[in-house]
Structure formats: structure tokens, C-alpha cells
Short mmCIF file of C-alpha atoms in Angstrom, two decimals:
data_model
loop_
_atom_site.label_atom_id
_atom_site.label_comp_id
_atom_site.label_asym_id
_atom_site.label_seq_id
_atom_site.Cartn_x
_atom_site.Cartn_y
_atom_site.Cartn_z
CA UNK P 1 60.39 16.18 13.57
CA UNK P 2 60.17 12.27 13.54
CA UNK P 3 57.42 10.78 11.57
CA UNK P 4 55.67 7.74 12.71
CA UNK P 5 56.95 5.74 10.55
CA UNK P 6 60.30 6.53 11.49
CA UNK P 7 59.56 6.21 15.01
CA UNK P 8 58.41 2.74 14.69
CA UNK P 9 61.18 1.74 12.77
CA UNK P 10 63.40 2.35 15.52
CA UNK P 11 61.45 0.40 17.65
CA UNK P 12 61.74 -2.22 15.48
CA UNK P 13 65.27 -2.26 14.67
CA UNK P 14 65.68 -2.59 18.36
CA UNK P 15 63.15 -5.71 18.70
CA UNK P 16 65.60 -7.57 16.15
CA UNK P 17 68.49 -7.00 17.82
CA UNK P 18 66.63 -7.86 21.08
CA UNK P 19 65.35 -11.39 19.87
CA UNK P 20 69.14 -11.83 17.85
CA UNK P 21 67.37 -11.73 15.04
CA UNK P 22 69.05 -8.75 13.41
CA UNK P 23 69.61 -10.70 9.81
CA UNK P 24 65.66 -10.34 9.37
CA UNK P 25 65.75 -6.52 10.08
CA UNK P 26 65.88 -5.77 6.48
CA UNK P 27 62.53 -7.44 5.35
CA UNK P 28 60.61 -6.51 8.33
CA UNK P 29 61.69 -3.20 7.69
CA UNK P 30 60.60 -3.37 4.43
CA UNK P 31 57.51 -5.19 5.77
CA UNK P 32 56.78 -2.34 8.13
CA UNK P 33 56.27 0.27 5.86
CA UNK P 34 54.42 -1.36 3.22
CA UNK P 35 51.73 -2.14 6.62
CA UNK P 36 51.84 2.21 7.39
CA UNK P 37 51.55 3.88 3.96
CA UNK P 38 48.69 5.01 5.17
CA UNK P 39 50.16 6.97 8.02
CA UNK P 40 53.54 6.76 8.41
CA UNK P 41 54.26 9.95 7.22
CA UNK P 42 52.43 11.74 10.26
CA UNK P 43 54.69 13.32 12.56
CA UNK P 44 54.76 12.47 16.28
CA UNK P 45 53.92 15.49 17.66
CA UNK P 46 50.43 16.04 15.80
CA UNK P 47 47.37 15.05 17.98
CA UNK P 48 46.58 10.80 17.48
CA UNK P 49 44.19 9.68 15.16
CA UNK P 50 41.48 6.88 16.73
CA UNK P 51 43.12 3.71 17.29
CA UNK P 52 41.71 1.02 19.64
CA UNK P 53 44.84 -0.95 19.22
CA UNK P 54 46.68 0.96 21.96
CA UNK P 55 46.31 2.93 25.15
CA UNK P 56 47.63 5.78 23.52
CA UNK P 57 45.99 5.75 20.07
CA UNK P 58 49.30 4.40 18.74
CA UNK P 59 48.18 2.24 15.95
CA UNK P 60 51.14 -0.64 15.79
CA UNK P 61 51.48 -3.18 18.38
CA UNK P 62 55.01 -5.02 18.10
CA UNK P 63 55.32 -8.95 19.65
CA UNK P 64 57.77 -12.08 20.34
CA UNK P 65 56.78 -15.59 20.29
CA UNK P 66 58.96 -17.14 22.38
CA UNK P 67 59.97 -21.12 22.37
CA UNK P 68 63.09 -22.95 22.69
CA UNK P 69 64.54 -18.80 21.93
CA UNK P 70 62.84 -15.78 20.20
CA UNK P 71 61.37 -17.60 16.64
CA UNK P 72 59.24 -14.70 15.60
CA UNK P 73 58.27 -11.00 15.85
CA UNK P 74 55.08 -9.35 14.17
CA UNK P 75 53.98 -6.00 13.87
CA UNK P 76 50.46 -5.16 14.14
CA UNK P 77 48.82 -1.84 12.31
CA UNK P 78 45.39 -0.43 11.92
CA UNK P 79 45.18 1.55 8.91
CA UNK P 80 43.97 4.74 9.20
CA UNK P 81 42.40 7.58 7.12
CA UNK P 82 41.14 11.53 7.74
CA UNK P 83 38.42 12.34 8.09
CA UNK P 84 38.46 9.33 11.35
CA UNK P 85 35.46 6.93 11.11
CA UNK P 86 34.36 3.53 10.48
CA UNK P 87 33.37 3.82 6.66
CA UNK P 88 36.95 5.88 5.86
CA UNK P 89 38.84 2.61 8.15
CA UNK P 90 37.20 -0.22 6.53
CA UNK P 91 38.23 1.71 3.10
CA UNK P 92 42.23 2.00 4.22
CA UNK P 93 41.88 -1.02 5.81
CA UNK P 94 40.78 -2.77 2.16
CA UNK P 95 43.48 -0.92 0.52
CA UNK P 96 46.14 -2.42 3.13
CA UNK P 97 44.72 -5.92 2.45
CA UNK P 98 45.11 -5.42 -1.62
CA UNK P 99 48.80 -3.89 -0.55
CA UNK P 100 49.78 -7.33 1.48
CA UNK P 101 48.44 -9.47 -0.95
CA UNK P 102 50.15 -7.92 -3.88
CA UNK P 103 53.68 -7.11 -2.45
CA UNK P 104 53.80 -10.90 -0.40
CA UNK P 105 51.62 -13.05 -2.98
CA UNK P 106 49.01 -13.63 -0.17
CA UNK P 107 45.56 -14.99 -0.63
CA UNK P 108 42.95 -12.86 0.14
CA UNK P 109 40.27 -15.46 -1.57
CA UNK P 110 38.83 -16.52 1.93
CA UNK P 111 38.43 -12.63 3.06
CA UNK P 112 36.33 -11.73 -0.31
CA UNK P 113 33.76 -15.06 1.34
CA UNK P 114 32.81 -13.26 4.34
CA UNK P 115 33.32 -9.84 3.81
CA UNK P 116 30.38 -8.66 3.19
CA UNK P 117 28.81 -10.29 6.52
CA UNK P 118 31.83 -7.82 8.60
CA UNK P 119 31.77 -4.72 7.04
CA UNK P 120 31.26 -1.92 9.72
CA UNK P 121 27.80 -0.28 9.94
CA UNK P 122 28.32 3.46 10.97
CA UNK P 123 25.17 2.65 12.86
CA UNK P 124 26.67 0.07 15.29
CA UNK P 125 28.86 2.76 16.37
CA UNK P 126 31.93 -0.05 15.68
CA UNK P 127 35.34 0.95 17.38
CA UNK P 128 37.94 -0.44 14.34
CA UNK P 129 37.00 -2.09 11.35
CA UNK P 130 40.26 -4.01 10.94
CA UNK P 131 43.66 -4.58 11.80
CA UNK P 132 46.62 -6.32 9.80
CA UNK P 133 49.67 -8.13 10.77
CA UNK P 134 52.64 -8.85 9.48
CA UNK P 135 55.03 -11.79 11.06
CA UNK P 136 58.93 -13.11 10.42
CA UNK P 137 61.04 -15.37 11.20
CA UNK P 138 63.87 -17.44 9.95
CA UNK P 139 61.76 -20.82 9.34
CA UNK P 140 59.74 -19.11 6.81
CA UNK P 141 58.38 -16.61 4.20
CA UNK P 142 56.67 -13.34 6.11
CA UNK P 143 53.00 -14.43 6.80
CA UNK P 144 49.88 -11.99 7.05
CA UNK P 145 47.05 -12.28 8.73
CA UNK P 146 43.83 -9.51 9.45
CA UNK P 147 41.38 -8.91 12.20
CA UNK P 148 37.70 -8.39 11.41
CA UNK P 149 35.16 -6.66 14.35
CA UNK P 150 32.83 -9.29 15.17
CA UNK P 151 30.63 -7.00 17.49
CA UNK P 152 31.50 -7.26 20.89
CA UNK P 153 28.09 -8.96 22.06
CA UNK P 154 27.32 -12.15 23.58
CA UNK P 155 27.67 -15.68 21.32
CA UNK P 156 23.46 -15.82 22.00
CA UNK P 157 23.28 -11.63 20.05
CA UNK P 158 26.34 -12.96 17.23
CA UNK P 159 25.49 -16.35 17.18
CA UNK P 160 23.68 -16.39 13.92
CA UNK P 161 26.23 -14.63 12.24
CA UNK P 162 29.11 -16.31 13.44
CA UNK P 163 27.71 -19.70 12.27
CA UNK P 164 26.95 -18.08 8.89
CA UNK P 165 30.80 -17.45 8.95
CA UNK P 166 32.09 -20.22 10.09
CA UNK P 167 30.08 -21.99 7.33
CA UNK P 168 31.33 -19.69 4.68
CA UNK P 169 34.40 -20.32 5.62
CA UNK P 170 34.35 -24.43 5.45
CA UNK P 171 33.67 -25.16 9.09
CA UNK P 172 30.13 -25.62 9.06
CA UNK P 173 28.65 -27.45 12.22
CA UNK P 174 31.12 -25.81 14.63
CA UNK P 175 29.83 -22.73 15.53
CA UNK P 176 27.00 -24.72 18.06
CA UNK P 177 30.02 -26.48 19.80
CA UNK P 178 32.00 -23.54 20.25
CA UNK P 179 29.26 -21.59 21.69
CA UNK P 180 28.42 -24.58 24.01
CA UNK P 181 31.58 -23.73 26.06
CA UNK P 182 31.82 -20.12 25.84
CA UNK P 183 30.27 -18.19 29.06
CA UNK P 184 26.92 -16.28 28.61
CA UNK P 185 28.82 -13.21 29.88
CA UNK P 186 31.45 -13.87 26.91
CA UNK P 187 31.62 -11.11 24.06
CA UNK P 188 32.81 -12.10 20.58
CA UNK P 189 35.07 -9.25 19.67
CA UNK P 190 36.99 -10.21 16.55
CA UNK P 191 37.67 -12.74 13.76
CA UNK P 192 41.28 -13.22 12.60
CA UNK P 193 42.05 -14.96 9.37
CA UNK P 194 45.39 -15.94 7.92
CA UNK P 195 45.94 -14.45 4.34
CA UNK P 196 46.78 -17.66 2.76
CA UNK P 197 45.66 -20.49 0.61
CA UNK P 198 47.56 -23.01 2.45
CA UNK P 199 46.05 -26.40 4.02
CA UNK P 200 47.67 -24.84 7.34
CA UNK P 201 45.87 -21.77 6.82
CA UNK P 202 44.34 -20.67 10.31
CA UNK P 203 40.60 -18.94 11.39
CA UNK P 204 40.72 -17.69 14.50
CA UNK P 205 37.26 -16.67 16.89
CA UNK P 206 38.15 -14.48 19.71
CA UNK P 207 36.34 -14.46 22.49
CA UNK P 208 36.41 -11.83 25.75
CA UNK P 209 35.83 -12.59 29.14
CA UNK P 210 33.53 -10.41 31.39
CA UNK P 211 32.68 -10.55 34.76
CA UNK P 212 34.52 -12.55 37.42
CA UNK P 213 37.07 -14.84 36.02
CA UNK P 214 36.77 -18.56 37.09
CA UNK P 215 39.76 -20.78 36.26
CA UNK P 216 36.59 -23.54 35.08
CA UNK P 217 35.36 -20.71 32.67
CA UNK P 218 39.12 -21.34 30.58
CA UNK P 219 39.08 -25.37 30.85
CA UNK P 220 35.96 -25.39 29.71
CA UNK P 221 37.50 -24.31 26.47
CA UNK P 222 40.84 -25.36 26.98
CA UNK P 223 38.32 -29.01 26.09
CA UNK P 224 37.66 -28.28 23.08
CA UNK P 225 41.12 -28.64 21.76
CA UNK P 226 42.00 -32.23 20.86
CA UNK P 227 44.90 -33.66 22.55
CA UNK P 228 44.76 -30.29 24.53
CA UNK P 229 47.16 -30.56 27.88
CA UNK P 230 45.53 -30.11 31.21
CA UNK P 231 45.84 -26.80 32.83
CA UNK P 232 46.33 -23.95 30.46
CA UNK P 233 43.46 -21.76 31.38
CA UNK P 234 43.55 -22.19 35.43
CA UNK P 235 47.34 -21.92 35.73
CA UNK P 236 47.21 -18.60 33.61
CA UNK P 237 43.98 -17.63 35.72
CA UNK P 238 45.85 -18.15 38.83
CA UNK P 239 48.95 -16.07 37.66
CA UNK P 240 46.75 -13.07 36.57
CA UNK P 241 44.74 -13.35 39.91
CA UNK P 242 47.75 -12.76 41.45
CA UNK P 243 49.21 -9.97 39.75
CA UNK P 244 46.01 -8.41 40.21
CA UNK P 245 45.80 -9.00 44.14
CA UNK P 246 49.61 -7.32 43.93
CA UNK P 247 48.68 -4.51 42.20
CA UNK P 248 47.58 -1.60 44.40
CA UNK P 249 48.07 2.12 44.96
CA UNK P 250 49.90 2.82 48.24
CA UNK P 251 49.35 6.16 50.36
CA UNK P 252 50.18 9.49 48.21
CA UNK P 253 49.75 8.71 44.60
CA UNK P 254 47.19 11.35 42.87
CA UNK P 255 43.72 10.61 42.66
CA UNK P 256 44.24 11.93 38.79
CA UNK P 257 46.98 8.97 38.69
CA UNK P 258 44.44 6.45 40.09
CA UNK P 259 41.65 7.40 37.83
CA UNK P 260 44.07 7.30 34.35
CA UNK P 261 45.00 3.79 35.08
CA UNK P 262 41.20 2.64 35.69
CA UNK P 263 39.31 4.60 32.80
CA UNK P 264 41.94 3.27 30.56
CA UNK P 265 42.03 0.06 31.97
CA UNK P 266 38.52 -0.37 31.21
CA UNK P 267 39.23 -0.15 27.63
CA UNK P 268 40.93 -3.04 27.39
CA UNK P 269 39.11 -6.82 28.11
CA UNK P 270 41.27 -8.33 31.04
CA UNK P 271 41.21 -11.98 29.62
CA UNK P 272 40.50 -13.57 26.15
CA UNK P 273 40.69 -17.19 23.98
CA UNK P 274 41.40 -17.46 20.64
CA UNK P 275 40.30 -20.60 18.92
CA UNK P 276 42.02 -21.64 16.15
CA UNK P 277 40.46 -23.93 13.21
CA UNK P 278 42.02 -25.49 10.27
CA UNK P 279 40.82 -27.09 7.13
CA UNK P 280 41.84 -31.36 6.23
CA UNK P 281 41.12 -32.66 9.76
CA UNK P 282 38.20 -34.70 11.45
CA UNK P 283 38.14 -32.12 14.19
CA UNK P 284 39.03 -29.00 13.07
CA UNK P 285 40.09 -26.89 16.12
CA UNK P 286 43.41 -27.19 16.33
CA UNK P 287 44.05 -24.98 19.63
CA UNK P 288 42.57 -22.87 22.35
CA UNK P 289 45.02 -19.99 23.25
CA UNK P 290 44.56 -17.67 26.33
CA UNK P 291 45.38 -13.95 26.33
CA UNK P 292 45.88 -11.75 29.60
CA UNK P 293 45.44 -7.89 28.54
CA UNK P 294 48.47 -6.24 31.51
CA UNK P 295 46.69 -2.92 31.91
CA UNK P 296 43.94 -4.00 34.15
CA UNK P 297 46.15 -6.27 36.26
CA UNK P 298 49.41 -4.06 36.71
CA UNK P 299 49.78 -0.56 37.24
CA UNK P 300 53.09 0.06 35.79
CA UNK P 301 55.65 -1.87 33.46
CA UNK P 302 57.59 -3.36 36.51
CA UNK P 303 54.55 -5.35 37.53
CA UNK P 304 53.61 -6.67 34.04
CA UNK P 305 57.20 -7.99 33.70
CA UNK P 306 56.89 -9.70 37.19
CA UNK P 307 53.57 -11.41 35.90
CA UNK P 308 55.47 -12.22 32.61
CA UNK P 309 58.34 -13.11 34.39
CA UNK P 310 55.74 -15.72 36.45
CA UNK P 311 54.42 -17.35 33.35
CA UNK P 312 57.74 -17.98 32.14
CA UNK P 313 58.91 -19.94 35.09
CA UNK P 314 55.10 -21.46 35.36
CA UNK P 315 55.87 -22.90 32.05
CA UNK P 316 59.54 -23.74 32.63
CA UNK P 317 60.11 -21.76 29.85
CA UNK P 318 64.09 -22.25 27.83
CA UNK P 319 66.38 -19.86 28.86
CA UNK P 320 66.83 -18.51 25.92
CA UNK P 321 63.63 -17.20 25.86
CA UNK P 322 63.63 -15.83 29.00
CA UNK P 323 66.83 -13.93 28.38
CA UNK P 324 64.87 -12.51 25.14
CA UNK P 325 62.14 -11.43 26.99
CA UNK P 326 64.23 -9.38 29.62
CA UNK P 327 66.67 -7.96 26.34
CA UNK P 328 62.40 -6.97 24.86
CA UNK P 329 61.73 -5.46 28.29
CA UNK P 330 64.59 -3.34 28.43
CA UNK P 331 63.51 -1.98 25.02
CA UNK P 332 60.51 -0.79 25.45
CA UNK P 333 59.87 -0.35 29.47
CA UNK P 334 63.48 0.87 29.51
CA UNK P 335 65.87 0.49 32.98
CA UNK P 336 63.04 2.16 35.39
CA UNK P 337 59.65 -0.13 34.64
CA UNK P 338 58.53 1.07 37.55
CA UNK P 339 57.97 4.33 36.42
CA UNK P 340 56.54 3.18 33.36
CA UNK P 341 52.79 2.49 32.14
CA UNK P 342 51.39 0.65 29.23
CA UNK P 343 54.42 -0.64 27.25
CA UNK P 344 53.57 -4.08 28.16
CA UNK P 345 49.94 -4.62 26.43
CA UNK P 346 49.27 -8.43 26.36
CA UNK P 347 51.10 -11.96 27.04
CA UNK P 348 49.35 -15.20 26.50
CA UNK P 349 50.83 -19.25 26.62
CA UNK P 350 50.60 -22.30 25.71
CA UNK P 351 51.76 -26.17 26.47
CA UNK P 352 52.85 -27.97 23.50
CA UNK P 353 52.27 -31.64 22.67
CA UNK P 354 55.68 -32.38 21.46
CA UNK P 355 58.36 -29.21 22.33
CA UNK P 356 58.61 -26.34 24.61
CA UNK P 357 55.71 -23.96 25.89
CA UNK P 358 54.60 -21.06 23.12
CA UNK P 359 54.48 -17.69 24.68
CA UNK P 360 53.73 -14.62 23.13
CA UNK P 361 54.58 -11.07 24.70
CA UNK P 362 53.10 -7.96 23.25
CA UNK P 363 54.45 -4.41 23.28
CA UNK P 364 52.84 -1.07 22.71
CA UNK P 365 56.25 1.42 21.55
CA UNK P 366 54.02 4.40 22.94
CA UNK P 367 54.31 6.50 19.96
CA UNK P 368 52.04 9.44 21.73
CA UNK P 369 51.87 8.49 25.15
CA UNK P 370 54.83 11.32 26.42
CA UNK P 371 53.21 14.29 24.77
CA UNK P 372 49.22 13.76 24.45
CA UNK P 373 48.95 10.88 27.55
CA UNK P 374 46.28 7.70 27.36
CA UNK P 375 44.04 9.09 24.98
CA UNK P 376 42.33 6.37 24.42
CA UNK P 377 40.53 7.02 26.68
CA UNK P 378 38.86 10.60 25.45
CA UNK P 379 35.23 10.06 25.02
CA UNK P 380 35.31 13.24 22.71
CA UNK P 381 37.64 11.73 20.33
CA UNK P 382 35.24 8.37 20.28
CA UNK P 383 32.39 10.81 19.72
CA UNK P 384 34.03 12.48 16.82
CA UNK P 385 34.91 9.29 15.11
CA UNK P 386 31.40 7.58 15.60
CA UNK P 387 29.79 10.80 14.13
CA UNK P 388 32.51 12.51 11.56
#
């Protein structure tokens, strides 16, 4: 029976031929299973562990950033252990990080200065502790990065603790300008650091996006980037509005159908911003990036490439990376999208200064989803990993 591993190596082997990048199959191979010692050898057809990356517990998320062609791919993991809870995560999760650092020569100096202020409290009831990625492409070495839980409350609950961060990590001062244009109804949700000692080194704040979203809600913060072009946030608003006004049931489709989609949908935060700072500059936020989750606004795989399909055009994207998105779509949606749910996960843009648009596409390869469904979605399972 196929292991997981060996499931999402396939997967991958496909993604590099897909973005014509098959001469870095090797090293992200190699890459890939250095990120899942800690499950890869599971087989497929055992019951998920807990995963919040994915609709279907599958806990590797695979995506293209797309340019003047396909420049990059990244795999995504969350380490995972048995018995499933927070304490047992954060543990696999530190042993990943000590993994990446050794076998790349990354830098896990600015992780050791704020650790302690993320570690997961059982109590909290926290739904990951951390995930780790892994990217390639031909311009450079293979770069890691992880993703701490920040909470999931509002920047007035966090806010003391994410200026402590911030300030631990060199940026102090910023955290009262940054909360100045997020939303009251705004959850932080996770902190992303690049594992690297570099002076290009990145911090990243997410931030999620509740209630009704207003296109003004996304230029707010599309001003706090310097030099920032007009338009990012209300031109991907409008997009996802749309999908969303496109996306309904018609007569005859299960009510068990219908109520999948929305329970899991509700998992996942329809719209985020990442806000990326860097060290050596007089203002330190170097860009505001908005992400569209594609379960809540499309019901099947066919919509979310329509949507994607939208953003590329809406951002006069190459054609080269257009072709590499449809070659991606093929992959993992296959040649019937329509009948297809959750392989598209996220998709987010952005204008350049000086070159063409940066879009990102992200993939779910749906380890579990044709044997044990969206089980993401199981309250039970939640239960038992809050309170193993």
C-alpha cells in the first residue's frame, strides 16, 4: 500500500514537470522527505492524523509562484506525532526545525528569540503549533521558512504580544502602525519567519479577515507598503466577490453535498494579508500580500480555476505563466474539475514595481480525501486532539 510519503512524491514529481522545472526534481525530492520523516512512512489508507493545513487532514500543501513563467514551487508540511496534540506537535515540529537547519545550513537564531512567547498552551485549545516550508527554484539555494500560531484573536486581545515580538525580533515601533490599519473584526492567526541570517531575511504577520469584506478594508493595508501600487486589495476583492456571487447549488444536489462544502468551508478564513518586514531599511515593511482561501468562494475545482483564471488576466499575467498554471491544474484537479472539490486551496497576487505581477497558486494533493472525505471537519477528531 502507498505510504504518504510516496504519495506526495508523485505529486511532486508531477508539479516539476508541470512548471518545466524537472532539473530541480532531484533536490526537492530530497527536500521533501527530509520535511516528512515524521510521517511519511504512514500508509494512505490508515485514518488522518489532525492537520489544519488541509480540508482533508492531509498535512502538505504544494504551490507555484508564477512571474514572467513558473520561478518556484514549495512544499508545505506540518509535522506530526501520536499520540495527536498540541504539546506532541510543537515537539515534532522543533525536531523538523533542528532537521532544516542542519541538512540546509539555515539559521534558526531568530526562532530561539521568540519562541518562548509562541509555544502552544494545551489550555488555549491551539489548532497547529507550526508548519514548515521548503521552496526551489533555479535562481537560488532551497530556502525555509516556519509558521508560528499567533492565536486567532483580534490585534486589540494579541496586541501586546505581537509588539513584544515584533520588538524581539528588531522591528520595534511597528506593531502600533500595523494595528492602526488592520480591522477590529481582523484575527491574527500566524507568524511566518524565514530561516535565515540574511539582510533579506523576511517576518511575516498574517492577518484574517472576518465579517463582510470591503475592498477599503485591503487598501487600507495595501498603504502601508511603501511605493505600494494602487489597487491590489479591491481588484482581488472584486474578483473573489464574484466567484462567490457565481458559486451556487442548482436544483437536485444533496442536502449532505450542500452541508460538506459549508462546514468545511468554515474552516478555512475566506481572505487574508501577509505583511512582510525586513531588517536595513527606514521603513521596514517591504509588502502587503493578499490571500483568497477557494473553498468558501467555489464549490468545486472548475470554479476555483475560473477565479484563478480571472486574476491572471486581471493582472495581465505572461503567458508563460498562465500556460503553467493550466499544465498545475490538470495535475491536481485532473480533466473533470468540475467534479472535483478542494484541490485548489489558496491563490493570492501582487503588482510589482519594476517586472511582471507575482502570483502564487496553492494546491492540496488530497492525500485522504477519496477514502475518509473532508475530515477536517470532524469535531470528534478536534476533541480528541485538544484533550489526548
Amino acid at each position: 500500500m502507498t505510504t504518504m510519503r510516496e504519495f506526495g512524491e508523485t505529486a511532486l514529481r508531477e508539479l516539476c514537470r508541470a512548471t518545466d522545472l524537472p532539473d530541480l526534481a532531484p533536490q526537492v525530492l530530497d527536500g521533501y522527505r527530509t520535511l516528512t520523516e515524521s510521517w511519511g512512512d504512514r500508509r494512505i489508507d490508515q485514518p488522518p492524523l489532525w492537520s489544519t493545513l488541509t480540508s482533508d487532514n492531509t498535512p502538505l500543501e504544494l504551490s507555484v509562484v508564477l512571474t514572467d513563467g513558473p520561478v518556484a514551487l514549495r512544499a508545505t508540511v506540518e509535522a506530526l506525532a501520536e499520540p495527536s496534540n498540541p504539546a506532541t506537535y510543537w515537539a515534532a515540529a522543533q525536531r523538523l526545525t533542528a532537521r532544516l537547519t542542519e541538512v540546509y545550513d539555515l539559521s534558526p537564531a531568530r526562532l530561539r528569540r521568540i519562541e518562548h512567547l509562541l509555544t502552544p498552551d494545551p489550555a488555549r485549545r491551539p489548532p497547529m503549533a507550526a508548519f514548515h516550508t521548503l521552496s526551489w527554484s533555479r535562481a537560488r539555494r532551497p530556502a525555509g521558512k516556519v509558521y508560528l500560531w499567533l492565536g486567532g484573536t483580534t490585534p486589540r486581545t494579541c496586541g501586546p504580544t505581537c509588539d513584544e515580538l515584533l520588538t524581539a525580533l528588531g522591528f520595534p515601533g511597528q506593531w502600533p502602525r500595523l494595528a492602526n490599519a488592520l480591522h477590529p473584526e481582523d484575527v491574527l492567526s500566524y507568524l511566518c519567519l524565514d530561516l535565515g541570517d540574511s539582510p533579506a531575511a523576511r517576518v511575516k504577520l498574517y492577518a484574517q479577515h472576518r465579517g463582510r469584506l470591503a475592498a477599503e478594508r485591503l487598501a487600507r493595508l495595501d498603504r502601508l507598503a511603501p511605493h505600494r501600487l494602487a489597487g491590489d486589495g479591491p481588484a482581488l476583492a472584486r474578483l473573489a466577490e464574484s466567484a462567490a456571487a457565481r458559486s451556487g447549488w442548482p436544483d437536485g444536489v444533496p442536502a449532505r453535498t450542500r452541508l460538506q462544502w459549508r462546514s468545511n468551508s468554515r474552516r478555512f478564513w475566506a481572505c487574508g494579508t501577509y505583511i512582510a518586514l525586513v531588517h536595513g531599511r527606514p521603513d521596514p515593511i517591504d509588502s502587503v500580500t493578499h490571500q483568497f482561501a477557494l473553498t468558501p468562494h467555489c464549490r468545486n475545482d472548475n470554479e476555483a480555476r475560473t477565479m484563478i483564471r480571472e486574476v491572471l488576466s486581471a493582472y495581465q499575467a505572461p503567458e508563460a505563466a498562465r500556460s503553467a498554471y493550466e499544465r498545475c491544474a490538470e495535475v491536481f484537479a485532473g480533466p473533470d474539475p468540475a467534479s472535483q472539490m478542494y484541490a485548489h486551496t489558496y491563490v493570492s497576487a501582487q503588482q510589482t514595481s519594476d517586472g511582471p505581477p507575482r502570483i502564487a497558486v496553492y494546491f492540496n494533493p488530497r492525500m485522504f480525501h477519496a477514502k475518509f472525505g473532508l475530515t477536517n471537519g470532524d469535531l470528534d477528531q478536534a476533541r480528541r486532539f485538544h484533550h489526548a
